[in-house]
mmCIF file of C-alpha atoms and ligand atoms in Angstrom:
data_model
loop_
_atom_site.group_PDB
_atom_site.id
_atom_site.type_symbol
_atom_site.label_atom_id
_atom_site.label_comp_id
_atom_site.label_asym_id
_atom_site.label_seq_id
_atom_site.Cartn_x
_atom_site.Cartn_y
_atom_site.Cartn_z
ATOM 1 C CA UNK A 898 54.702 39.727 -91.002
ATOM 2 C CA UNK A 899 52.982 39.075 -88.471
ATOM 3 C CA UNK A 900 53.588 39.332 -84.156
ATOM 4 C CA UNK A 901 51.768 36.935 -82.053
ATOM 5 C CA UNK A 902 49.720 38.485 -79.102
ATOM 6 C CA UNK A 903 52.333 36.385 -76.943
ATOM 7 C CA UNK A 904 55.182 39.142 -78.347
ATOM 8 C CA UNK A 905 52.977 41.740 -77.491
ATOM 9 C CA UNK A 906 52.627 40.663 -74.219
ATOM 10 C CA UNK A 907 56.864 40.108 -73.637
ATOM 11 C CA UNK A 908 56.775 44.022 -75.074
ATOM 12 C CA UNK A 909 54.498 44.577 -72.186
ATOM 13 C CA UNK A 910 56.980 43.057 -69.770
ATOM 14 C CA UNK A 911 60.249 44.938 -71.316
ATOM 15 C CA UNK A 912 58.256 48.009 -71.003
ATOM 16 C CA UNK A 913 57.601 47.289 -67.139
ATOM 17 C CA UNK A 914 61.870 46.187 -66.430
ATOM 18 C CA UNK A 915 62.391 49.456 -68.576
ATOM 19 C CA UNK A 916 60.111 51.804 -66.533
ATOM 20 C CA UNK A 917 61.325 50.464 -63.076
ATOM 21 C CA UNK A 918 65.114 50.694 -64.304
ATOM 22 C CA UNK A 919 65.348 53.391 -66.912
ATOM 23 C CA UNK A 920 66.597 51.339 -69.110
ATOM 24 C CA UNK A 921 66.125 51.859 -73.408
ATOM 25 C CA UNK A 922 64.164 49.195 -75.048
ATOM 26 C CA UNK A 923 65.156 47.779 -78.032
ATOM 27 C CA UNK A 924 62.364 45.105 -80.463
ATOM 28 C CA UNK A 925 64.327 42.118 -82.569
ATOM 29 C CA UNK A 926 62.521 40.790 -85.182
ATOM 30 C CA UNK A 927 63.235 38.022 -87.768
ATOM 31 C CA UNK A 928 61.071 37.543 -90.455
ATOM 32 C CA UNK A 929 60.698 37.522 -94.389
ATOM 33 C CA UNK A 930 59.120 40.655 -94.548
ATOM 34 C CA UNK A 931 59.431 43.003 -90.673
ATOM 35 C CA UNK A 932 57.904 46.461 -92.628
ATOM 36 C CA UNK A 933 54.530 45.705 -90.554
ATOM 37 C CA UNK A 934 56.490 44.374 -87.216
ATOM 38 C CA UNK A 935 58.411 47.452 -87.336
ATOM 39 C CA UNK A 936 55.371 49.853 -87.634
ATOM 40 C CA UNK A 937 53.358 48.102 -85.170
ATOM 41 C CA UNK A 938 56.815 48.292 -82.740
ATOM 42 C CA UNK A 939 56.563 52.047 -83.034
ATOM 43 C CA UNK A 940 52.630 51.944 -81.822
ATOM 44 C CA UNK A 941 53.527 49.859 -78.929
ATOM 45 C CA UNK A 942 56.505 52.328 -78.043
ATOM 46 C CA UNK A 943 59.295 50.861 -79.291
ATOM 47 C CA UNK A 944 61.748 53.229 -80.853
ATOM 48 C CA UNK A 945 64.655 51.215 -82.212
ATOM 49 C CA UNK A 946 64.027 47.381 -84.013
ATOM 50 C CA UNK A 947 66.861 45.649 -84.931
ATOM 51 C CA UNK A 948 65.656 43.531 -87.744
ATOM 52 C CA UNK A 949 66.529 40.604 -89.773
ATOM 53 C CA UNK A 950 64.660 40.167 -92.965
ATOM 54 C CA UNK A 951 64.440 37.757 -95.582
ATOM 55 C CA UNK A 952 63.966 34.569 -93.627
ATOM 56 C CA UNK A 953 61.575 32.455 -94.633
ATOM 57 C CA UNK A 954 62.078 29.447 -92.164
ATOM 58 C CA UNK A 955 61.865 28.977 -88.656
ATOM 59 C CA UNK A 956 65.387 27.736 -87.766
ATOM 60 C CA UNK A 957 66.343 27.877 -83.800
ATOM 61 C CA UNK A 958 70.127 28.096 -84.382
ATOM 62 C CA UNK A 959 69.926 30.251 -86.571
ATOM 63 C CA UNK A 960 67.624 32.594 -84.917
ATOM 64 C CA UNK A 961 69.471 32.418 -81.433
ATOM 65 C CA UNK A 962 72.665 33.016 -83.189
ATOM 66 C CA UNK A 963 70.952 36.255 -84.827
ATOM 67 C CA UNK A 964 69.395 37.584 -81.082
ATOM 68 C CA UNK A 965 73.042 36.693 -79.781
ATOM 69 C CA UNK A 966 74.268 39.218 -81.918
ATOM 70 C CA UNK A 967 71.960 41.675 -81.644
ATOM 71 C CA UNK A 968 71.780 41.929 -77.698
ATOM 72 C CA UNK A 969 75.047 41.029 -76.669
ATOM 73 C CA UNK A 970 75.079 43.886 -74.617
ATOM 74 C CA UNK A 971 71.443 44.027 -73.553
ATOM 75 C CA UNK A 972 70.777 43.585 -69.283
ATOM 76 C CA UNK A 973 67.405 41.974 -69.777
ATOM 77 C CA UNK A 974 66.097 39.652 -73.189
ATOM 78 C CA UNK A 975 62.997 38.848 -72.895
ATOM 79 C CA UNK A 976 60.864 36.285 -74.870
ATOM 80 C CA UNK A 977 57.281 35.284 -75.658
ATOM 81 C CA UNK A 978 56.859 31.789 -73.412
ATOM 82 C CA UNK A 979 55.775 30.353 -77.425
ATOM 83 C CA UNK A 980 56.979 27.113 -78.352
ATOM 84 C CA UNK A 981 59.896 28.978 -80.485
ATOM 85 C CA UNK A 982 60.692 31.615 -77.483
ATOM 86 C CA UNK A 983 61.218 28.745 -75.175
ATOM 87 C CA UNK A 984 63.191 26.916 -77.447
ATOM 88 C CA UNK A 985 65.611 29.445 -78.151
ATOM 89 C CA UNK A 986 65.741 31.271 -75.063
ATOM 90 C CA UNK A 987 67.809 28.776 -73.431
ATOM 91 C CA UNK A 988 69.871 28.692 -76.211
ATOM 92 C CA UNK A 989 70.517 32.297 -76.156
ATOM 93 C CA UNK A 990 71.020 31.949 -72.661
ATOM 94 C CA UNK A 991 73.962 29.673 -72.666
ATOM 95 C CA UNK A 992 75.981 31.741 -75.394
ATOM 96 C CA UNK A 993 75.961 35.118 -73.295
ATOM 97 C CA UNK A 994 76.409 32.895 -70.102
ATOM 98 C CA UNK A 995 73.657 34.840 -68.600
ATOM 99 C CA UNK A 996 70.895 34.124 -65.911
ATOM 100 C CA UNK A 997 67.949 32.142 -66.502
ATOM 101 C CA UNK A 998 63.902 33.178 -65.676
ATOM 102 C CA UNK A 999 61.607 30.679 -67.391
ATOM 103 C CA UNK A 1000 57.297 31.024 -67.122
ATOM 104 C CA UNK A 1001 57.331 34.458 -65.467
ATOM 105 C CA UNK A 1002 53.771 35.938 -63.951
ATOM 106 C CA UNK A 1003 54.838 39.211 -62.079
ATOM 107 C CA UNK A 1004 57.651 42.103 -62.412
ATOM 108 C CA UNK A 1005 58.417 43.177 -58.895
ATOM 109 C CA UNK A 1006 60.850 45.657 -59.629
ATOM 110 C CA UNK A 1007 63.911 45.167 -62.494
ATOM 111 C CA UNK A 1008 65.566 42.143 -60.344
ATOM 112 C CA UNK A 1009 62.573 40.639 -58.763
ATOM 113 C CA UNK A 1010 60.254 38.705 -60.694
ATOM 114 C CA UNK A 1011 57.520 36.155 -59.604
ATOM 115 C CA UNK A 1012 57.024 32.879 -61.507
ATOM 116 C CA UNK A 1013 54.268 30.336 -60.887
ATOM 117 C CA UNK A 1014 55.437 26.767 -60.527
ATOM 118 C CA UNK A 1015 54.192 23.687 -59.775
ATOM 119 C CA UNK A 1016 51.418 23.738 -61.804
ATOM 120 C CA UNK A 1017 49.885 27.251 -60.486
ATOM 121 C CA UNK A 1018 50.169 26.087 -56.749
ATOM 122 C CA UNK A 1019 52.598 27.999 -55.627
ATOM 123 C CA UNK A 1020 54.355 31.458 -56.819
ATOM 124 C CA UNK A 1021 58.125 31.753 -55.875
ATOM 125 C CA UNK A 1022 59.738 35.165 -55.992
ATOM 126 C CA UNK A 1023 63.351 34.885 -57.265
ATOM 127 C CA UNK A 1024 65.706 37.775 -56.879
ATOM 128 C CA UNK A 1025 68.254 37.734 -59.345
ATOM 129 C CA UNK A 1026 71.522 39.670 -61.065
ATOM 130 C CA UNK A 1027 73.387 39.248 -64.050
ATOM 131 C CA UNK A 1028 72.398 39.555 -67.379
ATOM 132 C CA UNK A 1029 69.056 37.818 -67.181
ATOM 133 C CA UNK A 1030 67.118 36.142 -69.858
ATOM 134 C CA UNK A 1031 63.662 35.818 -69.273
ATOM 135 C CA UNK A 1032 60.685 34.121 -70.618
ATOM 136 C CA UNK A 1033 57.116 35.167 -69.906
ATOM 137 C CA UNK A 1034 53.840 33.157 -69.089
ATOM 138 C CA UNK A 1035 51.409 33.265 -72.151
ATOM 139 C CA UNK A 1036 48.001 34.823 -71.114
ATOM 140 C CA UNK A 1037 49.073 36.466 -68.023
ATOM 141 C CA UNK A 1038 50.301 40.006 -68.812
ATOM 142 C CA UNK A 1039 48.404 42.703 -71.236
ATOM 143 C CA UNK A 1040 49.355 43.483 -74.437
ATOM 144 C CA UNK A 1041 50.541 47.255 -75.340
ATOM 145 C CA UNK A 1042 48.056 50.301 -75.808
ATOM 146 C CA UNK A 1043 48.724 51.312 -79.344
ATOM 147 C CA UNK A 1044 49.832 55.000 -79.448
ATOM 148 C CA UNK A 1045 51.221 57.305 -82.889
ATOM 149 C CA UNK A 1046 54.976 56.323 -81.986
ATOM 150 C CA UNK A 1047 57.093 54.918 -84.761
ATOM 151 C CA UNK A 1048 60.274 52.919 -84.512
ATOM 152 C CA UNK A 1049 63.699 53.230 -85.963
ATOM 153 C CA UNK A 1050 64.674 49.804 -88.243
ATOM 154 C CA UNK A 1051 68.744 48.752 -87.712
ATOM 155 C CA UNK A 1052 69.326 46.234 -90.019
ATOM 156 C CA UNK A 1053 71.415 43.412 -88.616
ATOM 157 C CA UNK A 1054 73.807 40.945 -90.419
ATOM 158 C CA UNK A 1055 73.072 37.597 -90.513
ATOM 159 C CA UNK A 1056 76.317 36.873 -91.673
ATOM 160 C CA UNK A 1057 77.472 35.140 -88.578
ATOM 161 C CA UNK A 1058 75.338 32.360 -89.014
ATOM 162 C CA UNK A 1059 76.953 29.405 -90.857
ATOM 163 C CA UNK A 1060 74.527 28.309 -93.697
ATOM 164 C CA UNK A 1061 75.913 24.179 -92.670
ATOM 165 C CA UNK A 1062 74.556 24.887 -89.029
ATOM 166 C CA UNK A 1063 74.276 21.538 -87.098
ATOM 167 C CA UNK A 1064 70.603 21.334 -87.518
ATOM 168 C CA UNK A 1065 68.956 21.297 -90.769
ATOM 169 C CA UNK A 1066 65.254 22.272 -91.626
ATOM 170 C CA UNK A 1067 63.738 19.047 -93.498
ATOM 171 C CA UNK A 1068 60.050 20.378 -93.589
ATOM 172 C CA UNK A 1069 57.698 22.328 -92.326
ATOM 173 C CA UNK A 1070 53.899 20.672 -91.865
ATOM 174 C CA UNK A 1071 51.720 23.612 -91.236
ATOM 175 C CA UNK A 1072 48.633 22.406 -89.098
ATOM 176 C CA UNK A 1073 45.159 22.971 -91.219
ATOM 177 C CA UNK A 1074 44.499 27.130 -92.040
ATOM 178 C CA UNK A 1075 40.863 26.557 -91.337
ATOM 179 C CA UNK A 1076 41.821 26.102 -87.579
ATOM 180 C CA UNK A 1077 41.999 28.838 -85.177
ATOM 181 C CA UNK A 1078 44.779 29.249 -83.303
ATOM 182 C CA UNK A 1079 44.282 28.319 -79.587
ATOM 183 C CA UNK A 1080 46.365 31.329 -78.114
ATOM 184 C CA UNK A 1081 45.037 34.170 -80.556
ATOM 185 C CA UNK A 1082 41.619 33.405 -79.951
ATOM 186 C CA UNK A 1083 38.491 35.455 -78.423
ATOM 187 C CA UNK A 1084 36.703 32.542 -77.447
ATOM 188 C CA UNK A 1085 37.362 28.675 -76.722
ATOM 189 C CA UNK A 1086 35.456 25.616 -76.729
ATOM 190 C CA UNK A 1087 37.096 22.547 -75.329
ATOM 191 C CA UNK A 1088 36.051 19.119 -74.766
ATOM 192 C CA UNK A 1089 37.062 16.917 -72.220
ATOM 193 C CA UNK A 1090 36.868 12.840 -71.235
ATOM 194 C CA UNK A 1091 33.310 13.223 -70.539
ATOM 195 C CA UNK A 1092 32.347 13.193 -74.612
ATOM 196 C CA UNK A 1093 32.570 10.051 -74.595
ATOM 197 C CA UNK A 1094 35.204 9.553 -77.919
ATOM 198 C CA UNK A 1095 36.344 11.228 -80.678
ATOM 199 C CA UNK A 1096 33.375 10.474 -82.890
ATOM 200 C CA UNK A 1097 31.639 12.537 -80.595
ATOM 201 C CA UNK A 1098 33.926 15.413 -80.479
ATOM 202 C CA UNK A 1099 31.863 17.044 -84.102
ATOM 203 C CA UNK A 1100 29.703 18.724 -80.987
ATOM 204 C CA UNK A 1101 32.637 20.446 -79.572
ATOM 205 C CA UNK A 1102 33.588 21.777 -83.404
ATOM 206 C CA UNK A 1103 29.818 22.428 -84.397
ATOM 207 C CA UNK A 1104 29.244 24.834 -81.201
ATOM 208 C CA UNK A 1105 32.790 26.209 -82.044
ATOM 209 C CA UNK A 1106 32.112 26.856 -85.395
ATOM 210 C CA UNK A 1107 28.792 28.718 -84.720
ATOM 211 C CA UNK A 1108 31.072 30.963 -82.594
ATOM 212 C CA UNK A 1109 33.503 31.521 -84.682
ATOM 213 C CA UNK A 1110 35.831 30.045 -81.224
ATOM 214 C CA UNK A 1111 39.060 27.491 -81.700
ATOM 215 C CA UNK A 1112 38.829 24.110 -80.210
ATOM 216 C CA UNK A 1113 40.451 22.972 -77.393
ATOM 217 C CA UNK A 1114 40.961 19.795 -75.193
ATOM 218 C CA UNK A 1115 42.232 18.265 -71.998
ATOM 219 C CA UNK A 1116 45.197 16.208 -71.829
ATOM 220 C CA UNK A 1117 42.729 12.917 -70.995
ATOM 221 C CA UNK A 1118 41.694 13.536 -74.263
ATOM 222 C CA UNK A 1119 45.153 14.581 -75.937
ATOM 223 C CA UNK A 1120 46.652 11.257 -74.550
ATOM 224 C CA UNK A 1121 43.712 9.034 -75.389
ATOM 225 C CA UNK A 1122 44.613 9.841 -79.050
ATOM 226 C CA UNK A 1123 41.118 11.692 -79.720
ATOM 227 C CA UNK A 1124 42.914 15.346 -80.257
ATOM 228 C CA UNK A 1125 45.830 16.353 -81.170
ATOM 229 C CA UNK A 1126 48.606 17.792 -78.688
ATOM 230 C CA UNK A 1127 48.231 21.190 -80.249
ATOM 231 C CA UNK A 1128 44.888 21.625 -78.903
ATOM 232 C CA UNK A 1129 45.756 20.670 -75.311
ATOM 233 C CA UNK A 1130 45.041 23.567 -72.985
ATOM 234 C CA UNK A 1131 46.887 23.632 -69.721
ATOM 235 C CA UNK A 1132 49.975 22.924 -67.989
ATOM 236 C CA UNK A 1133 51.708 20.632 -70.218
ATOM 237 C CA UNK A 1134 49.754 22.417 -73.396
ATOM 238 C CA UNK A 1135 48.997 25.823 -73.949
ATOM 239 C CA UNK A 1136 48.364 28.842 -71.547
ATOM 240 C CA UNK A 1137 44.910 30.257 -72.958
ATOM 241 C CA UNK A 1138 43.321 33.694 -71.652
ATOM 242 C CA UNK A 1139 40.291 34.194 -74.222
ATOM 243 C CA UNK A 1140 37.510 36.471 -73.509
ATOM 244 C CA UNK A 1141 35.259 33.160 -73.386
ATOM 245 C CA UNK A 1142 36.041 29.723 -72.414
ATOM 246 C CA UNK A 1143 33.794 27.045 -72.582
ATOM 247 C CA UNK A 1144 34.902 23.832 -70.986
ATOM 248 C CA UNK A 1145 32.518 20.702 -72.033
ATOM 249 C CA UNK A 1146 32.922 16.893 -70.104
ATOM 250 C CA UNK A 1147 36.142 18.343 -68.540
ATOM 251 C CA UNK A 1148 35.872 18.099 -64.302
ATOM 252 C CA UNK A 1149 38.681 20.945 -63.753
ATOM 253 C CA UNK A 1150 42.011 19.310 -62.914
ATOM 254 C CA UNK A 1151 44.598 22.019 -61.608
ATOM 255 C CA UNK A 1152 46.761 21.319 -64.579
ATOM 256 C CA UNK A 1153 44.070 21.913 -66.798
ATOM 257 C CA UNK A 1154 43.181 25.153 -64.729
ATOM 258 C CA UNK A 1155 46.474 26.443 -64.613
ATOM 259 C CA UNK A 1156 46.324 27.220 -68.483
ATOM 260 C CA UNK A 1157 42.825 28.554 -68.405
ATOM 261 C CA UNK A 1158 41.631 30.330 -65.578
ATOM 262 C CA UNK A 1159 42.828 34.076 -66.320
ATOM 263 C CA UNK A 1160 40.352 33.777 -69.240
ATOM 264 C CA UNK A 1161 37.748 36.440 -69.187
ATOM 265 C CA UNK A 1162 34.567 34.645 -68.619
ATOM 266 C CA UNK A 1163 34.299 30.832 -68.031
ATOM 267 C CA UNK A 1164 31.745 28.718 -68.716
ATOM 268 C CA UNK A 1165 31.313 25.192 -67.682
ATOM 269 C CA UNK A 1166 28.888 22.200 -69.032
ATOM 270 C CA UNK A 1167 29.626 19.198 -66.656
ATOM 271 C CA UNK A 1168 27.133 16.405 -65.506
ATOM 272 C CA UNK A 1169 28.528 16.170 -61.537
ATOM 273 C CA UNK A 1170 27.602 19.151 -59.945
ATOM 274 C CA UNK A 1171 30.815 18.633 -57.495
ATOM 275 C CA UNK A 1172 33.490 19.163 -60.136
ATOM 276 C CA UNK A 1173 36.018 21.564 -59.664
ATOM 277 C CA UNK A 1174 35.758 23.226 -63.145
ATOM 278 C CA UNK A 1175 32.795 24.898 -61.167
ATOM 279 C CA UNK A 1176 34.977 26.599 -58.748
ATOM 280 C CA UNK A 1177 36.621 28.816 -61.205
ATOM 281 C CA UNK A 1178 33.431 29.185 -63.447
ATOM 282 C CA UNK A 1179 31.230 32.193 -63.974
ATOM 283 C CA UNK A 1180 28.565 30.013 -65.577
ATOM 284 C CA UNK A 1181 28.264 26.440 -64.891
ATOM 285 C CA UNK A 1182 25.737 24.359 -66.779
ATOM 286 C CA UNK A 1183 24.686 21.061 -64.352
ATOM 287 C CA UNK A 1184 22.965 18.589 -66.654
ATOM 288 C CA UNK A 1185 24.232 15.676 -69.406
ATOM 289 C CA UNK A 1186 26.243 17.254 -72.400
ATOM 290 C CA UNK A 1187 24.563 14.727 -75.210
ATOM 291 C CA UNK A 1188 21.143 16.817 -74.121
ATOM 292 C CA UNK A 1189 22.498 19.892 -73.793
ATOM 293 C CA UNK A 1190 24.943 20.629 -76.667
ATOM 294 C CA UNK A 1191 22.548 20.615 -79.456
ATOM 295 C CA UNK A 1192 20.424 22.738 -77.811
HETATM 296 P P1 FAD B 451 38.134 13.741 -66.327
HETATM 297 O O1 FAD B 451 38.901 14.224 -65.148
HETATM 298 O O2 FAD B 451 37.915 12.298 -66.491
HETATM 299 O O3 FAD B 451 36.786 14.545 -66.349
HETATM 300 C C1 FAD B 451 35.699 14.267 -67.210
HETATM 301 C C2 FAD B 451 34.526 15.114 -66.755
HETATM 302 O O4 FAD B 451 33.456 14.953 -67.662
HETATM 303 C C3 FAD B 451 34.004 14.740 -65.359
HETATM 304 O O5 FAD B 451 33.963 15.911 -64.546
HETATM 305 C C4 FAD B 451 32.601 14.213 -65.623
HETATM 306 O O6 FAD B 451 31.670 14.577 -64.609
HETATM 307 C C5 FAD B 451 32.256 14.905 -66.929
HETATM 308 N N1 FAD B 451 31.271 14.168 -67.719
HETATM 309 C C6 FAD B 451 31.295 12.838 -68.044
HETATM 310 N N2 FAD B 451 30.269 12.552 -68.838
HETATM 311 C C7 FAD B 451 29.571 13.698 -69.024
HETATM 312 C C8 FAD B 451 28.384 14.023 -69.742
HETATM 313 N N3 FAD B 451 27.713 13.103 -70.451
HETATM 314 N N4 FAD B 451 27.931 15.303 -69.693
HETATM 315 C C9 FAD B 451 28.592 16.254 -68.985
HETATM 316 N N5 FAD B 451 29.729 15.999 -68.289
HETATM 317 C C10 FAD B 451 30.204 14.718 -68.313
HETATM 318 N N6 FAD B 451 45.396 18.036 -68.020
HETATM 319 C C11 FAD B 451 45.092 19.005 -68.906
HETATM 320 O O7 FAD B 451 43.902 19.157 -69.285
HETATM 321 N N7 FAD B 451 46.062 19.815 -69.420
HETATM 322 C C12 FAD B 451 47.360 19.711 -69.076
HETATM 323 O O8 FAD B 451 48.205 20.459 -69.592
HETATM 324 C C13 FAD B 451 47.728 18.698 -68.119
HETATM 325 N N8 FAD B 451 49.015 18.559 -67.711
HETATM 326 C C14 FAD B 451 49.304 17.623 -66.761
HETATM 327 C C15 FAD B 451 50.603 17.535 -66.267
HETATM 328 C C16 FAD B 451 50.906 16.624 -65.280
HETATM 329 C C17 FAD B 451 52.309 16.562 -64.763
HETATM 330 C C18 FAD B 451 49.911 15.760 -64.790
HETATM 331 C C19 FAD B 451 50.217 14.763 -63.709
HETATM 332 C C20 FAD B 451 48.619 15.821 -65.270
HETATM 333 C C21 FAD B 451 48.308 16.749 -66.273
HETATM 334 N N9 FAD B 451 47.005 16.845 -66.776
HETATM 335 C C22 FAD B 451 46.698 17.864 -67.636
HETATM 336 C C23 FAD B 451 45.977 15.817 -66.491
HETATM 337 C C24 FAD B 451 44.975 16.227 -65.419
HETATM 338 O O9 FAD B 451 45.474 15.895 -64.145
HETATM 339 C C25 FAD B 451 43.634 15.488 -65.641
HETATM 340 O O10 FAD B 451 43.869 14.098 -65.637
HETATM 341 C C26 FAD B 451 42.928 15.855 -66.937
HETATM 342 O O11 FAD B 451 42.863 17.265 -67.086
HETATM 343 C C27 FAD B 451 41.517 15.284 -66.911
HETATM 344 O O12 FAD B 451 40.883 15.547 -68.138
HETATM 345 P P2 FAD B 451 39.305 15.646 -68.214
HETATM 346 O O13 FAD B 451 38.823 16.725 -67.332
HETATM 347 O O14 FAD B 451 38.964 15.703 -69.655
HETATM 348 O O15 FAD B 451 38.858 14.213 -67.718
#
């Protein structure tokens, strides 16, 4: 019931292939309920959804199987670069034996797209034909204006899919409801090596609390065991683009930048005046974060 802003921004990117082509667009959705998906389609210009409903679990054969179905005969699938669109986008892939296009940043024209590699170092431009399948870079495009439009809903059969699938859903451990989630949010806080150890991150969640921001981390962090992996920003973690981000004790690290720095405004606390995170800030705090965050 509910469509991450990462779908909003792949709807952005159909929208582009479809202007520079003339090709129709066409939403799938997959959900228990899709009423709301298919009325916020219509806003974002969508006029036809083909839509599953009545699924209540996250299953990635079952969902690729679905998509398979649905846009056998599209050119171009595109899906959110989430943790579910990149699982199943390669899946997809290798049923309609099309062309893969994985972490794209730029539409150059319908066959020409521009994806960032190497941890943000370099941008290759890859021409290619076929029936592509692409996935799209979290925090990089802009979401749809919302207009009056309303969408069409074609109901699809999920008939195909064989209920004794190879893979079987055990359980599903949803991560605490209190949290934020990382990729929706406005504004970030996120703490790096330089707190010291996780019984010091409660100043990272205290500041992000009085914000109302999520909570993020580097990977030093991540891989010491402090945080867990779902709060990693960067390369290896999560693409962020928040209207804020604060970075605390973290000294800047291109893979840590490469998930961070299209946010809006960036602020840095850091005690070495020379780290990099100060390169890509907008306001960068010089001083000792054990003084400064309770202030
Ligand atoms: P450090 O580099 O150790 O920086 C700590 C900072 O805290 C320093 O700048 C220091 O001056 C400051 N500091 C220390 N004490 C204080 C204090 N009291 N007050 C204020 N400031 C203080 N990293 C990521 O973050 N995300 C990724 O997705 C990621 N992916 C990677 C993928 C690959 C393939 C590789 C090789 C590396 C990846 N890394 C990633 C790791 C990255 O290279 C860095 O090692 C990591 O980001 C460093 O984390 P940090 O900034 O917290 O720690």
């Amino acid at each position: 019931g509910k469509v991450v802003k990462a779908a909003k921004e792949a709807v952005s990117v159909a929208k582009i292939i479809a202007d520079q082509t003339g090709k129709e667009i066409f939403g799938i959705a997959i959900d228990d309920n899709i009423d709301s998906v298919v009325d916020l389609a219509g806003k974002m210009g969508i006029s036809t959804i083909k839509g599953a409903s009545g699924i209540t679990l996250y299953h990635p054969t079952m969902f690729s199987r679905i998509i398979v179905n649905a846009a056998r005969d599209a050119d171009v699938i595109v899906f959110p670069g989430t943790v579910w669109g990149r699982e199943i986008a390669p899946q997809v892939c290798v049923k309609l034996d099309a062309t893969p296009l994985s972490d794209i940043i730029e539409v150059v024209d319908g066959s020409t797209f521009k994806r960032s590699i190497h941890g943000n170092k370099i941008h290759s431009t890859i021409n290619a034909s076929g029936k592509l399948i692409i996935t799209v870079r979290a925090a990089v495009f802009d979401v749809p204006e919302l207009g009056d439009g309303t969408a069409n809903l074609e109901n699809i059969s999920t008939e195909t899919v064989d209920g004794d699938s190879v893979m079987k859903l055990a359980e599903i451990l949803a991560s605490s409801s209190e949290t934020i989630e990382l990729t929706e949010a406005d504004i970030i806080v996120s703490g790096g090596r330089g707190i010291g150890g996780p019984e010091n991150f409660h100043l990272i969640e205290e500041l992000a609390k009085e914000l109302g921001a999520a909570v993020g981390a580097s990977r030093a962090v991540v891989d010491a065991g402090w945080r867990p992996h779902n709060e990693q920003v960067g390369q290896t973690g999560k693409f962020v683009s928040p209207k804020i981000y604060i970075a605390v004790g973290i000294s800047g690290a291109i893979q840590h930048m490469a998930g961070m720095s299209t946010s809006d405004t960036i602020v840095c606390i850091n005690k070495d005046e020379e780290a990099p995170i100060f390169k890509v800030s907008d306001y960068g705090l010089v001083g000792d974060l054990f003084e400064v965050m309770p202030k």
